[in-house]
GROMACS .gro file of C-alpha atoms in nm:
model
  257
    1UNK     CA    1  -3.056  -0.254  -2.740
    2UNK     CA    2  -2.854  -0.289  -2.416
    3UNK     CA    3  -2.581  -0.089  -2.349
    4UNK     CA    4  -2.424  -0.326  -2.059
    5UNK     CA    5  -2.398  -0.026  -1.829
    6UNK     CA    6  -2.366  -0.277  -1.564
    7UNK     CA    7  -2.140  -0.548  -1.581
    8UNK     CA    8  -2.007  -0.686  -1.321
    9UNK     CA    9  -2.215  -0.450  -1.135
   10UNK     CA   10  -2.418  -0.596  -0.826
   11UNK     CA   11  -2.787  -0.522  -0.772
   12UNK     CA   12  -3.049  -0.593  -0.536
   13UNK     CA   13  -3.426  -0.520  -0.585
   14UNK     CA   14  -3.672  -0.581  -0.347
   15UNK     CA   15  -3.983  -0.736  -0.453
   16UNK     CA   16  -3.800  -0.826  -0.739
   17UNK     CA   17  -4.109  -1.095  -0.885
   18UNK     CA   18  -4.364  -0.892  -1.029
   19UNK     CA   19  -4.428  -0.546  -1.125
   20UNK     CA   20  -4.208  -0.266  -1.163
   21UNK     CA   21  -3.934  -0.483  -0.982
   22UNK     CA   22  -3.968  -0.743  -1.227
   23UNK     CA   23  -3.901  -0.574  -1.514
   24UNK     CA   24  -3.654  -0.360  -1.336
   25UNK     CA   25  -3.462  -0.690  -1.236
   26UNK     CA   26  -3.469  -0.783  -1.599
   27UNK     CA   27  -3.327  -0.450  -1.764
   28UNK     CA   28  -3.035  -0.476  -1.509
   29UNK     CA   29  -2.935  -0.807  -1.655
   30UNK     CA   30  -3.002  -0.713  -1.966
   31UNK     CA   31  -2.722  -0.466  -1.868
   32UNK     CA   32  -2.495  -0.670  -1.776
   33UNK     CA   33  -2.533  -0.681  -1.397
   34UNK     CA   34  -2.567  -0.954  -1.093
   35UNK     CA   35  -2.905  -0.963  -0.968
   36UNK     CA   36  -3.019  -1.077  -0.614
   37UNK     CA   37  -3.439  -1.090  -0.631
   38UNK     CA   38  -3.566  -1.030  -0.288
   39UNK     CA   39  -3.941  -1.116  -0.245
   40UNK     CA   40  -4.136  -1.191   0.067
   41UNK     CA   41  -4.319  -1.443  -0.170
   42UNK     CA   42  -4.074  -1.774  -0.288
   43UNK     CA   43  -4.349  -1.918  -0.477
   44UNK     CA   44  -4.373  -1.575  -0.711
   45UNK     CA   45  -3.954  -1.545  -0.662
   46UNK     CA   46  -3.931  -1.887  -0.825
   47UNK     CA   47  -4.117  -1.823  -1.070
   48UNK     CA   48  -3.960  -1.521  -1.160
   49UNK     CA   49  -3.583  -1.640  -1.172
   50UNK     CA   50  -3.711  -1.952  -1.388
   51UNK     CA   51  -3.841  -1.713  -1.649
   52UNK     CA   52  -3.521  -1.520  -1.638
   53UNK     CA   53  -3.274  -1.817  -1.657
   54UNK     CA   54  -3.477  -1.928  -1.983
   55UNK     CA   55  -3.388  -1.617  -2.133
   56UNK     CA   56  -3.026  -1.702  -2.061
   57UNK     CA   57  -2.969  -1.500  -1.709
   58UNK     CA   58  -2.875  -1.628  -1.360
   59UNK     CA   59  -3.013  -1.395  -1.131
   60UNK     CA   60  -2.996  -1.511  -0.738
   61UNK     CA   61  -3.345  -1.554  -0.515
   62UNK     CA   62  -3.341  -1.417  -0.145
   63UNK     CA   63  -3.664  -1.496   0.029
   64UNK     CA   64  -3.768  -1.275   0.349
   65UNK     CA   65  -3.981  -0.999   0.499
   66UNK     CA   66  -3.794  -0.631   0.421
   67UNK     CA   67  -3.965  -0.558   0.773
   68UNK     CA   68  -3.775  -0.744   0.963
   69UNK     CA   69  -3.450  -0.626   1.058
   70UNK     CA   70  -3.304  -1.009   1.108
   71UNK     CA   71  -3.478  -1.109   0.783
   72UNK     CA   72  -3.289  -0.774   0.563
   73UNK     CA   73  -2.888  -0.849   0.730
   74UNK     CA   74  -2.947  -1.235   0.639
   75UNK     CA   75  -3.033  -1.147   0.271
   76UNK     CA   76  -2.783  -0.844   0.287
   77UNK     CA   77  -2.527  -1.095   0.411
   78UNK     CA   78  -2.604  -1.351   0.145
   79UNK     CA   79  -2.638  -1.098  -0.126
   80UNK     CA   80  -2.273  -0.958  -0.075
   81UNK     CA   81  -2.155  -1.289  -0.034
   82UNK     CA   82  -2.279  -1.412  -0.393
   83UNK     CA   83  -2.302  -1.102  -0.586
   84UNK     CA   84  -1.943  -1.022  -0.444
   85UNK     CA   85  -2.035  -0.665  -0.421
   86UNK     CA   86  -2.320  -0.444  -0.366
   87UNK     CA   87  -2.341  -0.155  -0.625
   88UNK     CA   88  -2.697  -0.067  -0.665
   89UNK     CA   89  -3.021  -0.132  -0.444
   90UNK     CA   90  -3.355  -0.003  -0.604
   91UNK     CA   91  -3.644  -0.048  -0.250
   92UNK     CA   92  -3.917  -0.122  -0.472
   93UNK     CA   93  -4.072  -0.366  -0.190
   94UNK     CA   94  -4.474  -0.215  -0.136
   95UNK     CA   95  -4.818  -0.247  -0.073
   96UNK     CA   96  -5.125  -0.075  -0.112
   97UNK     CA   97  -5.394   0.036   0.147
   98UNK     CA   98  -5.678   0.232   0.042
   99UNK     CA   99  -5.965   0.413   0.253
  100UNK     CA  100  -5.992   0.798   0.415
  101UNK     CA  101  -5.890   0.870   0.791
  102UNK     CA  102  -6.222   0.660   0.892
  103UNK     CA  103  -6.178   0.354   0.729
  104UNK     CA  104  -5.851   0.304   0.774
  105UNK     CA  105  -5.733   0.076   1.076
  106UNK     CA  106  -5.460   0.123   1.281
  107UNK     CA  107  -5.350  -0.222   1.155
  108UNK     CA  108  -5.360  -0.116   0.821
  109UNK     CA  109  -5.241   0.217   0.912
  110UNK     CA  110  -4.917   0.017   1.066
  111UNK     CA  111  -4.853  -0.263   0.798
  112UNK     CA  112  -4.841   0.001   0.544
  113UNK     CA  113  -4.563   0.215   0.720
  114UNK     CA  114  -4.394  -0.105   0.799
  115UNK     CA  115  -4.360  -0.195   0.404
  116UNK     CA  116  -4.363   0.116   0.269
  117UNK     CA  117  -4.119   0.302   0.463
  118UNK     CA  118  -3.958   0.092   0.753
  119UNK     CA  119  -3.863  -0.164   0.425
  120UNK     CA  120  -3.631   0.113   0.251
  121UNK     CA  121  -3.471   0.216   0.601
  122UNK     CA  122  -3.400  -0.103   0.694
  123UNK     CA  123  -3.250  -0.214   0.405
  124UNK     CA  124  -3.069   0.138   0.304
  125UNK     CA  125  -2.936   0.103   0.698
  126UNK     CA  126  -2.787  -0.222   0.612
  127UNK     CA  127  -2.635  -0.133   0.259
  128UNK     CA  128  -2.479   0.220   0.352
  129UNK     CA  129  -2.203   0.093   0.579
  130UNK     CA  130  -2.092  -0.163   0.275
  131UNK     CA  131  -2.095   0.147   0.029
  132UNK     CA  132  -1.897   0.333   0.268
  133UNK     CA  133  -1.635   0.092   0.274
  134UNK     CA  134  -1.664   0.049  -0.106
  135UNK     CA  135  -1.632   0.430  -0.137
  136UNK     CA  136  -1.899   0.446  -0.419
  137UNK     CA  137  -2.291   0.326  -0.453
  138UNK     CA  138  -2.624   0.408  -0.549
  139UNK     CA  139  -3.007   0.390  -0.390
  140UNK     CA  140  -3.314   0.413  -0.583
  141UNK     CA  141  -3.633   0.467  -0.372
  142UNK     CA  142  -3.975   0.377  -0.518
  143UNK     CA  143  -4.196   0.683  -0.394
  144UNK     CA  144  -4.504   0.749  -0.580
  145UNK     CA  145  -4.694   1.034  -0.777
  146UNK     CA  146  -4.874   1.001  -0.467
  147UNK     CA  147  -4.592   1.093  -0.248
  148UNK     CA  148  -4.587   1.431  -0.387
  149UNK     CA  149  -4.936   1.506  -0.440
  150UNK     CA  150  -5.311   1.478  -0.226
  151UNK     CA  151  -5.511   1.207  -0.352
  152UNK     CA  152  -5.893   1.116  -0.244
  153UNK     CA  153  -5.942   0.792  -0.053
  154UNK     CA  154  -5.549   0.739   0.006
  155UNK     CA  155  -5.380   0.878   0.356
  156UNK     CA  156  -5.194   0.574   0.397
  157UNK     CA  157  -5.032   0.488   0.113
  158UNK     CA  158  -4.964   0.853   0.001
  159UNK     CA  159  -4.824   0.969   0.369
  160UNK     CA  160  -4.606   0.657   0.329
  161UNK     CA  161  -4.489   0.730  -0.020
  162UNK     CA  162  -4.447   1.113   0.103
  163UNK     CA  163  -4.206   1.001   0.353
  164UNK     CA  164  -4.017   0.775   0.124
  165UNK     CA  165  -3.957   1.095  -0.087
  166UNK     CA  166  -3.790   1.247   0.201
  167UNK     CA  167  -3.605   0.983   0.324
  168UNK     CA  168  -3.437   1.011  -0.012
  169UNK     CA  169  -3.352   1.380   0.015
  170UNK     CA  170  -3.210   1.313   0.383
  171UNK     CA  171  -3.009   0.981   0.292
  172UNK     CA  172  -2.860   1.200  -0.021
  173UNK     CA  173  -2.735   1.480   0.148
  174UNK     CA  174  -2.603   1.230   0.485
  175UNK     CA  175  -2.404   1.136   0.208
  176UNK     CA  176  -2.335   1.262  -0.096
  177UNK     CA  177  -1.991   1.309  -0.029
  178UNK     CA  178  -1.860   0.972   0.059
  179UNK     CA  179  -1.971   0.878  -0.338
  180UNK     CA  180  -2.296   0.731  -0.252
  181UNK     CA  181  -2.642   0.873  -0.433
  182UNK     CA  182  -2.972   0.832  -0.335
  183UNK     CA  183  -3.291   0.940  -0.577
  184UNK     CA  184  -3.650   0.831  -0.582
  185UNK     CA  185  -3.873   0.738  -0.869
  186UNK     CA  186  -4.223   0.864  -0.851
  187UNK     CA  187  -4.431   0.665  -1.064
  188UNK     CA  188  -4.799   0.768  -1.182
  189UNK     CA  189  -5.036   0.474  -1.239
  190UNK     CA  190  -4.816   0.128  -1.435
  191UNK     CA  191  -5.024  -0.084  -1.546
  192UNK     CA  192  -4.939  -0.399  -1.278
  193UNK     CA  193  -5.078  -0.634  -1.032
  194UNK     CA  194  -5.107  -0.318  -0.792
  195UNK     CA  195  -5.311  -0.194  -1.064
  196UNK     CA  196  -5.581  -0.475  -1.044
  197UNK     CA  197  -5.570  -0.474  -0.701
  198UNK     CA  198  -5.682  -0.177  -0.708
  199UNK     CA  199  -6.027  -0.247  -0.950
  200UNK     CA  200  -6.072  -0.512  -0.751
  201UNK     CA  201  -6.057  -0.319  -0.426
  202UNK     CA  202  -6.356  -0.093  -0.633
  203UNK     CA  203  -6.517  -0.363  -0.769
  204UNK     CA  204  -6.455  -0.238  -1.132
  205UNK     CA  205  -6.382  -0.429  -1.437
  206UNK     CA  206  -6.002  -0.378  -1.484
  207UNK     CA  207  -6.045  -0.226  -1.797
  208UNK     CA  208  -6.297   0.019  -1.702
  209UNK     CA  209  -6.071   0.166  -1.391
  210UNK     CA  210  -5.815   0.131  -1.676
  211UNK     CA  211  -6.006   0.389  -1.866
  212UNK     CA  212  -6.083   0.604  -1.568
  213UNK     CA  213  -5.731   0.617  -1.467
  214UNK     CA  214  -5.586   0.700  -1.818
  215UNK     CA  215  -5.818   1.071  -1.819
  216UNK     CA  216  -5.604   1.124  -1.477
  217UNK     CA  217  -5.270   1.096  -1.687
  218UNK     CA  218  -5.205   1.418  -1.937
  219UNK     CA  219  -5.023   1.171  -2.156
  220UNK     CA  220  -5.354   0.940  -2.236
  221UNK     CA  221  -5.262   0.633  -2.074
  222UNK     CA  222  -5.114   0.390  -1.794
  223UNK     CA  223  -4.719   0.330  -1.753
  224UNK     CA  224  -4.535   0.017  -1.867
  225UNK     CA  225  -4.314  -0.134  -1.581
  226UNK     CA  226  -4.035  -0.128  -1.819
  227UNK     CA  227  -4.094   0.249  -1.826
  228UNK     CA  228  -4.064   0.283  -1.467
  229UNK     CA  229  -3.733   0.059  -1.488
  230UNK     CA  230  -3.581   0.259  -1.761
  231UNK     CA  231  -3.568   0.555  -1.509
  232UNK     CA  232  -3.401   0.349  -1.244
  233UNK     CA  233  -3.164   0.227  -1.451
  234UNK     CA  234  -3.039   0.578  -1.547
  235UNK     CA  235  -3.081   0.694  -1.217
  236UNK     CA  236  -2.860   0.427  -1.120
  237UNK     CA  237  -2.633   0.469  -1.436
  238UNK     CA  238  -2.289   0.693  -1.409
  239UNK     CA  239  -2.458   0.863  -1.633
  240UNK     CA  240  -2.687   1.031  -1.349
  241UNK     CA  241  -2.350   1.107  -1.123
  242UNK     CA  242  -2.426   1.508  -1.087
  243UNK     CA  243  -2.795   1.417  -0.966
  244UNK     CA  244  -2.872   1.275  -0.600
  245UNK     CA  245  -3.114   1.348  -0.377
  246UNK     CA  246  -3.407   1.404  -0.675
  247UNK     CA  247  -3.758   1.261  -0.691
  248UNK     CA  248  -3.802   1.165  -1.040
  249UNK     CA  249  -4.125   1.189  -1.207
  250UNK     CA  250  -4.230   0.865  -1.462
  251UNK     CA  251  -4.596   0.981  -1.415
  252UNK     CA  252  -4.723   1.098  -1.749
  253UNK     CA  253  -4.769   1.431  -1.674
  254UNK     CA  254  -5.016   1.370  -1.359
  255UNK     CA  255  -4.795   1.588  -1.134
  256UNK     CA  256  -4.787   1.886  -1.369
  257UNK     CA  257  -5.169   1.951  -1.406
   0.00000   0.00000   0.00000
């Protein structure tokens, strides 16, 4: 049952239309709060917002690239302009790039640390001067298991999730004491479109990588996006106010073997 921790509260999640954003979009206003979806994809935005509004919500669609500078002050701009305020941004916005040192292109190698961790600057650059002058605020990252931990086959995306983790720590202590936090989610393996991209990019049957991927996790099995959202939403909640700077584990026990 909701608690409607955020009402009135406004909230912007990149790549808001599927996955952990999704569902992370939809706990927030189950909660109570304004929503602005940002996606890079309006067909899979639309989509989205017309599944929310038929359960009863109006959250708001902003369309653009979270690479682009122009493209993040635009939907910034637009965001603060219709959700009145900005309260809480969760950079979910990511993609995945698989392959060791050899395979991996410098292209790849570049689009990867454009998403991944030029997204969450950009977008954190352009939100901390409106929580300053609100005097209060709250950033949740979305690192990785991988950011904290050596994985086979996977120097880009985990060197791109390890700097996400410490972008966190240095945005929290910049400024925890002008009332904004900033913590990090590090979620093990949810079972989402990421997921399949991932068998696909193996050329496995989803459900065996499924079963694969499940011995990697202590607890037996994948994560549920809502899982994943649940943690952001407390991290986000005034009932996280004594914790900033954290990297927050939602990873069935894969970083404590």
């Amino acid at each position: 049952m909701s608690s409607k921790r955020f009402v009135g509260k406004g909230v912007i999640v990149t790549g808001g239309a599927s996955g952990i954003g999704k569902a992370t979009a939809e706990r927030f206003l189950e909660e109570g709060a304004k929503v602005a979806i940002v996606d890079v994809s309006r067909k899979n935005g639309e989509t989205t917002v017309k599944e929310f509004k038929r359960k009863g919500y109006s959250p708001i669609l902003l369309t653009g690239d979270v690479t682009s500078a122009k493209d993040v002050k635009r939907m910034v701009r637009e965001a603060r302009s219709r959700l009145g305020s900005i309260d809480v941004v969760f950079n979910n916005a990511g993609i995945l790039v698989e392959g060791t040192i050899e395979k991996v292109s410098e292209e790849d190698w570049d689009r990867i640390m454009s998403v991944n961790v030029k997204g969450p600057f950009l977008m954190s650059k352009e939100i901390i001067p409106i929580m300053l002058k609100q005097k209060k605020g709250v950033i949740v990252n979305n690192a990785s298991c991988s950011g904290l931990v050596g994985d086979r086959n996977a120097i880009a995306y985990n060197t791109s999730k390890g700097a996400v983790v410490l972008m966190t720590k240095c945005l929290a202590l910049d400024y925890c004491t002008e009332n904004i936090r900033v913590n990090c989610v590090c979620p093990g393996e949810i079972d989402t479109p990421m997921f399949r991209q991932e068998a696909k990019a193996r050329n496995m049957p989803v459900e065996e990588y499924r079963k694969q991927l499940c011995e990697y996790h202590p607890i037996g099995r994948l994560g549920k996006p809502v899982e994943v959202a649940n943690a952001v939403l407390f991290l986000a909640s005034d009932e996280a106010s004594f914790i900033t700077g954290t990297a927050f584990s939602v990873d069935g026990g894969y970083t404590c073997q």
